[in-house]
């Protein structure tokens, strides 16, 4: 069964820093990997979707990479801003099911 | 713009009540999902549906049932609410994606915070 781990569980950084969030998964036979953002008390918003055949995706200040062989993905946030404060979740679709398995998220605080 | 709506943002019910949580999507998606989210446990899949009148159990279906009579609507039913079902409930939808195997991006509703007293 696929297991998804996100490290660190929480992160606090000053505004302007470049930062990296990590996601690891145990079964490398994946279909795709998604990164989501969740604001407190709200639903999830998709940030980036990487298909199995892709190595990375970019959107604005966000860049997500995928290394299937090592079972890892990273979300890079450039020049962080207070508005980036949220929980970031990684989800992996794999195996015989297309249902994504979610990590528990990294809670990010960017302070001015 | 893609939209998934849930019938209530906040709901308070009493133990033993029958509770209906409604989810509607306007994207003509085949797949719909119900999750619950609890601190320290992350998102856990309750049920999902890949077509009208079709349903599959997720990881934690006990105490829940679902109904999908129309493509755009997926209902979660708590037959007899209990205090351990106090949680944030999230609905999502997606299309089948490439070759009908992998899912495309999941779109989530705003969530329903359910409290069972």
PDB file of C-alpha atoms in Angstrom:
ATOM      1  CA  UNK A   1       0.000   0.000   0.000  1.00  0.00           C
ATOM      2  CA  UNK A   2       1.303   3.417  -0.948  1.00  0.00           C
ATOM      3  CA  UNK A   3       2.562   5.556   1.938  1.00  0.00           C
ATOM      4  CA  UNK A   4       3.258   9.257   1.562  1.00  0.00           C
ATOM      5  CA  UNK A   5       5.419  11.185   4.024  1.00  0.00           C
ATOM      6  CA  UNK A   6       5.971  14.909   4.182  1.00  0.00           C
ATOM      7  CA  UNK A   7       8.881  16.503   5.979  1.00  0.00           C
ATOM      8  CA  UNK A   8       8.996  18.816   7.810  1.00  0.00           C
ATOM      9  CA  UNK A   9       5.582  18.807   9.467  1.00  0.00           C
ATOM     10  CA  UNK A  10       5.897  22.511  10.202  1.00  0.00           C
ATOM     11  CA  UNK A  11       8.120  25.299   8.975  1.00  0.00           C
ATOM     12  CA  UNK A  12       8.466  28.962   9.931  1.00  0.00           C
ATOM     13  CA  UNK A  13      10.580  31.262   7.768  1.00  0.00           C
ATOM     14  CA  UNK A  14      11.100  34.996   7.300  1.00  0.00           C
ATOM     15  CA  UNK A  15       9.665  36.665   4.246  1.00  0.00           C
ATOM     16  CA  UNK A  16      11.838  36.517   1.146  1.00  0.00           C
ATOM     17  CA  UNK A  17      13.436  33.132   1.775  1.00  0.00           C
ATOM     18  CA  UNK A  18      13.502  30.414  -0.858  1.00  0.00           C
ATOM     19  CA  UNK A  19      12.248  27.171   0.609  1.00  0.00           C
ATOM     20  CA  UNK A  20      11.816  23.503  -0.191  1.00  0.00           C
ATOM     21  CA  UNK A  21       9.065  21.187   0.965  1.00  0.00           C
ATOM     22  CA  UNK A  22       9.643  17.463   0.703  1.00  0.00           C
ATOM     23  CA  UNK A  23       7.370  14.556  -0.144  1.00  0.00           C
ATOM     24  CA  UNK A  24       8.424  10.900  -0.245  1.00  0.00           C
ATOM     25  CA  UNK A  25       6.446   7.848  -1.340  1.00  0.00           C
ATOM     26  CA  UNK A  26       7.058   4.128  -1.008  1.00  0.00           C
ATOM     27  CA  UNK A  27       5.704   2.744  -4.312  1.00  0.00           C
ATOM     28  CA  UNK A  28       7.458   4.252  -7.322  1.00  0.00           C
ATOM     29  CA  UNK A  29       4.899   2.921  -9.841  1.00  0.00           C
ATOM     30  CA  UNK A  30       2.883   6.117  -9.787  1.00  0.00           C
ATOM     31  CA  UNK A  31       0.467   7.673 -12.274  1.00  0.00           C
ATOM     32  CA  UNK A  32       0.817  11.224 -11.068  1.00  0.00           C
ATOM     33  CA  UNK A  33       1.694  13.412  -8.104  1.00  0.00           C
ATOM     34  CA  UNK A  34      -0.121  16.557  -7.033  1.00  0.00           C
ATOM     35  CA  UNK A  35       0.718  19.395  -4.682  1.00  0.00           C
ATOM     36  CA  UNK A  36      -2.157  21.155  -2.939  1.00  0.00           C
ATOM     37  CA  UNK A  37      -2.495  24.194  -0.733  1.00  0.00           C
ATOM     38  CA  UNK A  38      -4.976  24.369   2.149  1.00  0.00           C
ATOM     39  CA  UNK A  39      -5.798  27.529   4.066  1.00  0.00           C
ATOM     40  CA  UNK A  40      -7.130  27.121   7.645  1.00  0.00           C
ATOM     41  CA  UNK A  41     -10.690  25.815   7.700  1.00  0.00           C
ATOM     42  CA  UNK A  42     -10.901  25.678   3.905  1.00  0.00           C
ATOM     43  CA  UNK A  43     -10.790  23.099   1.146  1.00  0.00           C
ATOM     44  CA  UNK A  44      -7.736  22.126  -0.899  1.00  0.00           C
ATOM     45  CA  UNK A  45      -6.564  24.013  -3.973  1.00  0.00           C
ATOM     46  CA  UNK A  46      -4.462  22.231  -6.570  1.00  0.00           C
ATOM     47  CA  UNK A  47      -1.127  23.931  -7.218  1.00  0.00           C
ATOM     48  CA  UNK A  48       0.725  21.590  -9.558  1.00  0.00           C
ATOM     49  CA  UNK A  49       0.118  18.183 -11.119  1.00  0.00           C
ATOM     50  CA  UNK A  50       3.066  16.132 -12.391  1.00  0.00           C
ATOM     51  CA  UNK A  51       2.280  13.147 -14.609  1.00  0.00           C
ATOM     52  CA  UNK A  52       4.433  10.039 -14.308  1.00  0.00           C
ATOM     53  CA  UNK A  53       6.296  10.826 -17.526  1.00  0.00           C
ATOM     54  CA  UNK A  54       7.244  14.336 -16.406  1.00  0.00           C
ATOM     55  CA  UNK A  55      10.157  15.507 -14.243  1.00  0.00           C
ATOM     56  CA  UNK A  56       8.874  18.886 -13.131  1.00  0.00           C
ATOM     57  CA  UNK A  57       6.153  21.499 -13.377  1.00  0.00           C
ATOM     58  CA  UNK A  58       6.308  25.236 -12.782  1.00  0.00           C
ATOM     59  CA  UNK A  59       3.718  27.836 -11.947  1.00  0.00           C
ATOM     60  CA  UNK A  60       4.861  31.341 -11.066  1.00  0.00           C
ATOM     61  CA  UNK A  61       7.101  31.152  -7.997  1.00  0.00           C
ATOM     62  CA  UNK A  62       6.368  27.451  -7.529  1.00  0.00           C
ATOM     63  CA  UNK A  63       8.371  24.588  -8.984  1.00  0.00           C
ATOM     64  CA  UNK A  64       7.662  20.929  -8.289  1.00  0.00           C
ATOM     65  CA  UNK A  65      10.039  18.137  -9.233  1.00  0.00           C
ATOM     66  CA  UNK A  66       9.512  14.402  -9.385  1.00  0.00           C
ATOM     67  CA  UNK A  67      12.093  11.619  -9.048  1.00  0.00           C
ATOM     68  CA  UNK A  68      10.233   8.332  -9.278  1.00  0.00           C
ATOM     69  CA  UNK A  69      13.297   6.147  -8.853  1.00  0.00           C
ATOM     70  CA  UNK A  70      14.042   7.611  -5.434  1.00  0.00           C
ATOM     71  CA  UNK A  71      10.383   8.059  -4.494  1.00  0.00           C
ATOM     72  CA  UNK A  72      10.672  11.794  -3.919  1.00  0.00           C
ATOM     73  CA  UNK A  73       9.125  15.074  -4.920  1.00  0.00           C
ATOM     74  CA  UNK A  74      10.019  18.566  -3.843  1.00  0.00           C
ATOM     75  CA  UNK A  75       8.017  21.773  -3.949  1.00  0.00           C
ATOM     76  CA  UNK A  76      10.245  24.811  -4.294  1.00  0.00           C
ATOM     77  CA  UNK A  77       8.806  28.203  -3.337  1.00  0.00           C
ATOM     78  CA  UNK A  78      10.866  31.178  -4.437  1.00  0.00           C
ATOM     79  CA  UNK A  79      10.913  34.494  -2.580  1.00  0.00           C
ATOM     80  CA  UNK A  80       8.331  33.461   0.000  1.00  0.00           C
ATOM     81  CA  UNK A  81       5.615  35.915   1.068  1.00  0.00           C
ATOM     82  CA  UNK A  82       3.277  36.045   4.097  1.00  0.00           C
ATOM     83  CA  UNK A  83       0.436  35.129   1.734  1.00  0.00           C
ATOM     84  CA  UNK A  84       2.144  31.772   1.151  1.00  0.00           C
ATOM     85  CA  UNK A  85       1.325  30.786   4.745  1.00  0.00           C
ATOM     86  CA  UNK A  86      -0.820  27.648   4.533  1.00  0.00           C
ATOM     87  CA  UNK A  87      -0.605  23.878   4.750  1.00  0.00           C
ATOM     88  CA  UNK A  88       0.874  22.184   1.689  1.00  0.00           C
ATOM     89  CA  UNK A  89      -0.170  18.618   0.903  1.00  0.00           C
ATOM     90  CA  UNK A  90       1.285  16.085  -1.483  1.00  0.00           C
ATOM     91  CA  UNK A  91      -0.917  13.387  -3.078  1.00  0.00           C
ATOM     92  CA  UNK A  92       0.217  10.381  -5.112  1.00  0.00           C
ATOM     93  CA  UNK A  93      -1.946   8.275  -7.456  1.00  0.00           C
ATOM     94  CA  UNK A  94      -0.505   4.806  -7.944  1.00  0.00           C
ATOM     95  CA  UNK A  95      -0.988   1.054  -8.011  1.00  0.00           C
ATOM     96  CA  UNK A  96      -4.192  -0.580  -9.162  1.00  0.00           C
ATOM     97  CA  UNK A  97      -6.294   2.377  -8.113  1.00  0.00           C
ATOM     98  CA  UNK A  98      -6.371   5.902  -9.417  1.00  0.00           C
ATOM     99  CA  UNK A  99      -7.246   7.204  -5.988  1.00  0.00           C
ATOM    100  CA  UNK A 100      -4.616   9.622  -4.631  1.00  0.00           C
ATOM    101  CA  UNK A 101      -2.932   8.882  -1.313  1.00  0.00           C
ATOM    102  CA  UNK A 102      -2.308  12.042   0.701  1.00  0.00           C
ATOM    103  CA  UNK A 103       0.549  12.984   2.964  1.00  0.00           C
ATOM    104  CA  UNK A 104      -0.230  14.749   6.243  1.00  0.00           C
ATOM    105  CA  UNK A 105       1.070  18.057   4.996  1.00  0.00           C
ATOM    106  CA  UNK A 106       3.633  20.700   5.886  1.00  0.00           C
ATOM    107  CA  UNK A 107       2.300  23.696   7.782  1.00  0.00           C
ATOM    108  CA  UNK A 108       4.143  26.797   6.547  1.00  0.00           C
ATOM    109  CA  UNK A 109       4.278  30.188   8.229  1.00  0.00           C
ATOM    110  CA  UNK A 110       6.022  33.051   6.461  1.00  0.00           C
ATOM    111  CA  UNK A 111       6.450  35.976   8.832  1.00  0.00           C
ATOM    112  CA  UNK A 112       7.075  39.565   7.724  1.00  0.00           C
TER     113      UNK A 112
ATOM    114  CA  UNK B   1     -14.494  28.471 -13.476  1.00  0.00           C
ATOM    115  CA  UNK B   2     -14.475  25.036 -11.910  1.00  0.00           C
ATOM    116  CA  UNK B   3     -16.720  24.706  -8.900  1.00  0.00           C
ATOM    117  CA  UNK B   4     -17.451  22.155  -6.185  1.00  0.00           C
ATOM    118  CA  UNK B   5     -19.998  23.234  -3.610  1.00  0.00           C
ATOM    119  CA  UNK B   6     -20.993  21.656  -0.311  1.00  0.00           C
ATOM    120  CA  UNK B   7     -24.371  22.212   1.284  1.00  0.00           C
ATOM    121  CA  UNK B   8     -23.158  23.592   4.613  1.00  0.00           C
ATOM    122  CA  UNK B   9     -19.937  25.122   5.955  1.00  0.00           C
ATOM    123  CA  UNK B  10     -20.821  24.354   9.566  1.00  0.00           C
ATOM    124  CA  UNK B  11     -23.235  21.792  10.967  1.00  0.00           C
ATOM    125  CA  UNK B  12     -24.123  20.805  14.533  1.00  0.00           C
ATOM    126  CA  UNK B  13     -26.056  17.592  15.119  1.00  0.00           C
ATOM    127  CA  UNK B  14     -26.964  15.377  18.042  1.00  0.00           C
ATOM    128  CA  UNK B  15     -25.874  11.805  18.618  1.00  0.00           C
ATOM    129  CA  UNK B  16     -28.159   9.368  16.821  1.00  0.00           C
ATOM    130  CA  UNK B  17     -29.424  11.832  14.215  1.00  0.00           C
ATOM    131  CA  UNK B  18     -29.316  10.976  10.517  1.00  0.00           C
ATOM    132  CA  UNK B  19     -27.090  13.479   8.732  1.00  0.00           C
ATOM    133  CA  UNK B  20     -26.910  14.299   5.026  1.00  0.00           C
ATOM    134  CA  UNK B  21     -23.930  16.091   3.505  1.00  0.00           C
ATOM    135  CA  UNK B  22     -24.429  17.195  -0.087  1.00  0.00           C
ATOM    136  CA  UNK B  23     -21.809  17.884  -2.729  1.00  0.00           C
ATOM    137  CA  UNK B  24     -22.419  19.296  -6.209  1.00  0.00           C
ATOM    138  CA  UNK B  25     -19.912  19.822  -9.023  1.00  0.00           C
ATOM    139  CA  UNK B  26     -20.464  21.712 -12.266  1.00  0.00           C
ATOM    140  CA  UNK B  27     -17.621  20.219 -14.315  1.00  0.00           C
ATOM    141  CA  UNK B  28     -19.327  17.079 -15.632  1.00  0.00           C
ATOM    142  CA  UNK B  29     -16.733  14.978 -13.777  1.00  0.00           C
ATOM    143  CA  UNK B  30     -17.150  11.217 -13.586  1.00  0.00           C
ATOM    144  CA  UNK B  31     -15.234  10.753 -10.320  1.00  0.00           C
ATOM    145  CA  UNK B  32     -16.396  12.079  -6.963  1.00  0.00           C
ATOM    146  CA  UNK B  33     -14.897  11.543  -3.511  1.00  0.00           C
ATOM    147  CA  UNK B  34     -15.712  12.043   0.161  1.00  0.00           C
ATOM    148  CA  UNK B  35     -12.882  12.509   2.674  1.00  0.00           C
ATOM    149  CA  UNK B  36     -12.700  13.367   6.319  1.00  0.00           C
ATOM    150  CA  UNK B  37      -9.803  15.358   7.733  1.00  0.00           C
ATOM    151  CA  UNK B  38      -8.697  15.180  11.353  1.00  0.00           C
ATOM    152  CA  UNK B  39      -5.676  16.737  13.071  1.00  0.00           C
ATOM    153  CA  UNK B  40      -2.732  14.358  13.059  1.00  0.00           C
ATOM    154  CA  UNK B  41      -4.484  11.876  10.754  1.00  0.00           C
ATOM    155  CA  UNK B  42      -4.600  13.816   7.497  1.00  0.00           C
ATOM    156  CA  UNK B  43      -7.166  13.139   4.777  1.00  0.00           C
ATOM    157  CA  UNK B  44      -8.828   9.759   4.850  1.00  0.00           C
ATOM    158  CA  UNK B  45     -11.030   8.480   2.026  1.00  0.00           C
ATOM    159  CA  UNK B  46     -14.543   7.439   3.077  1.00  0.00           C
ATOM    160  CA  UNK B  47     -16.200   6.586  -0.265  1.00  0.00           C
ATOM    161  CA  UNK B  48     -15.756   7.367  -3.917  1.00  0.00           C
ATOM    162  CA  UNK B  49     -17.833   7.042  -7.060  1.00  0.00           C
ATOM    163  CA  UNK B  50     -16.689   6.721 -10.660  1.00  0.00           C
ATOM    164  CA  UNK B  51     -20.123   6.927 -12.273  1.00  0.00           C
ATOM    165  CA  UNK B  52     -23.776   7.499 -11.540  1.00  0.00           C
ATOM    166  CA  UNK B  53     -25.166   4.875  -9.142  1.00  0.00           C
ATOM    167  CA  UNK B  54     -21.664   3.417  -8.703  1.00  0.00           C
ATOM    168  CA  UNK B  55     -19.839   3.570  -5.388  1.00  0.00           C
ATOM    169  CA  UNK B  56     -16.726   2.077  -3.846  1.00  0.00           C
ATOM    170  CA  UNK B  57     -15.609   1.929  -0.227  1.00  0.00           C
ATOM    171  CA  UNK B  58     -12.559   3.873   0.762  1.00  0.00           C
ATOM    172  CA  UNK B  59     -10.358   3.372   3.789  1.00  0.00           C
ATOM    173  CA  UNK B  60     -12.912   4.222   6.501  1.00  0.00           C
ATOM    174  CA  UNK B  61     -16.491   3.508   5.275  1.00  0.00           C
ATOM    175  CA  UNK B  62     -17.873   2.255   8.583  1.00  0.00           C
ATOM    176  CA  UNK B  63     -20.783   4.350   9.832  1.00  0.00           C
ATOM    177  CA  UNK B  64     -21.252   6.072   6.457  1.00  0.00           C
ATOM    178  CA  UNK B  65     -23.151   5.483   3.242  1.00  0.00           C
ATOM    179  CA  UNK B  66     -23.334   7.410  -0.015  1.00  0.00           C
ATOM    180  CA  UNK B  67     -25.729   8.112  -2.844  1.00  0.00           C
ATOM    181  CA  UNK B  68     -25.105   9.206  -6.416  1.00  0.00           C
ATOM    182  CA  UNK B  69     -28.343   9.445  -8.352  1.00  0.00           C
ATOM    183  CA  UNK B  70     -27.126  12.199 -10.687  1.00  0.00           C
ATOM    184  CA  UNK B  71     -23.686  12.777 -12.147  1.00  0.00           C
ATOM    185  CA  UNK B  72     -23.232  16.175 -10.539  1.00  0.00           C
ATOM    186  CA  UNK B  73     -24.334  15.258  -7.010  1.00  0.00           C
ATOM    187  CA  UNK B  74     -22.704  12.973  -4.443  1.00  0.00           C
ATOM    188  CA  UNK B  75     -24.242  12.679  -0.980  1.00  0.00           C
ATOM    189  CA  UNK B  76     -22.650  11.392   2.201  1.00  0.00           C
ATOM    190  CA  UNK B  77     -25.012   9.957   4.806  1.00  0.00           C
ATOM    191  CA  UNK B  78     -24.310   9.357   8.470  1.00  0.00           C
ATOM    192  CA  UNK B  79     -27.013   6.856   9.387  1.00  0.00           C
ATOM    193  CA  UNK B  80     -26.737   7.468  13.143  1.00  0.00           C
ATOM    194  CA  UNK B  81     -24.271  10.211  13.990  1.00  0.00           C
ATOM    195  CA  UNK B  82     -21.779   9.595  16.769  1.00  0.00           C
ATOM    196  CA  UNK B  83     -19.358  11.928  18.532  1.00  0.00           C
ATOM    197  CA  UNK B  84     -16.362  10.265  16.857  1.00  0.00           C
ATOM    198  CA  UNK B  85     -17.720  11.472  13.516  1.00  0.00           C
ATOM    199  CA  UNK B  86     -17.045  15.077  14.511  1.00  0.00           C
ATOM    200  CA  UNK B  87     -14.675  16.174  11.771  1.00  0.00           C
ATOM    201  CA  UNK B  88     -14.071  18.278   8.663  1.00  0.00           C
ATOM    202  CA  UNK B  89     -15.664  16.616   5.629  1.00  0.00           C
ATOM    203  CA  UNK B  90     -14.278  17.371   2.185  1.00  0.00           C
ATOM    204  CA  UNK B  91     -15.786  16.513  -1.175  1.00  0.00           C
ATOM    205  CA  UNK B  92     -13.749  16.373  -4.386  1.00  0.00           C
ATOM    206  CA  UNK B  93     -14.263  15.587  -8.049  1.00  0.00           C
ATOM    207  CA  UNK B  94     -12.042  14.738 -11.011  1.00  0.00           C
ATOM    208  CA  UNK B  95     -12.142  13.436 -14.553  1.00  0.00           C
ATOM    209  CA  UNK B  96     -10.649  10.025 -15.403  1.00  0.00           C
ATOM    210  CA  UNK B  97      -7.525  11.577 -16.952  1.00  0.00           C
ATOM    211  CA  UNK B  98      -5.134   9.813 -19.291  1.00  0.00           C
ATOM    212  CA  UNK B  99      -6.289   6.528 -20.778  1.00  0.00           C
ATOM    213  CA  UNK B 100      -9.045   6.374 -18.174  1.00  0.00           C
ATOM    214  CA  UNK B 101      -6.493   5.212 -15.631  1.00  0.00           C
ATOM    215  CA  UNK B 102      -4.998   8.075 -13.723  1.00  0.00           C
ATOM    216  CA  UNK B 103      -7.068  10.907 -12.385  1.00  0.00           C
ATOM    217  CA  UNK B 104      -6.739  14.428 -13.547  1.00  0.00           C
ATOM    218  CA  UNK B 105      -6.522  17.213 -11.012  1.00  0.00           C
ATOM    219  CA  UNK B 106      -8.863  16.827  -8.055  1.00  0.00           C
ATOM    220  CA  UNK B 107     -11.057  19.820  -7.305  1.00  0.00           C
ATOM    221  CA  UNK B 108     -12.182  20.231  -3.727  1.00  0.00           C
ATOM    222  CA  UNK B 109     -15.171  21.877  -2.128  1.00  0.00           C
ATOM    223  CA  UNK B 110     -14.812  24.308   0.805  1.00  0.00           C
ATOM    224  CA  UNK B 111     -15.518  21.622   3.405  1.00  0.00           C
ATOM    225  CA  UNK B 112     -18.207  21.041   6.035  1.00  0.00           C
ATOM    226  CA  UNK B 113     -17.205  21.262   9.685  1.00  0.00           C
ATOM    227  CA  UNK B 114     -19.512  18.778  11.425  1.00  0.00           C
ATOM    228  CA  UNK B 115     -19.875  18.702  15.191  1.00  0.00           C
ATOM    229  CA  UNK B 116     -21.815  15.859  16.800  1.00  0.00           C
ATOM    230  CA  UNK B 117     -22.871  16.533  20.394  1.00  0.00           C
TER     231      UNK B 117
END
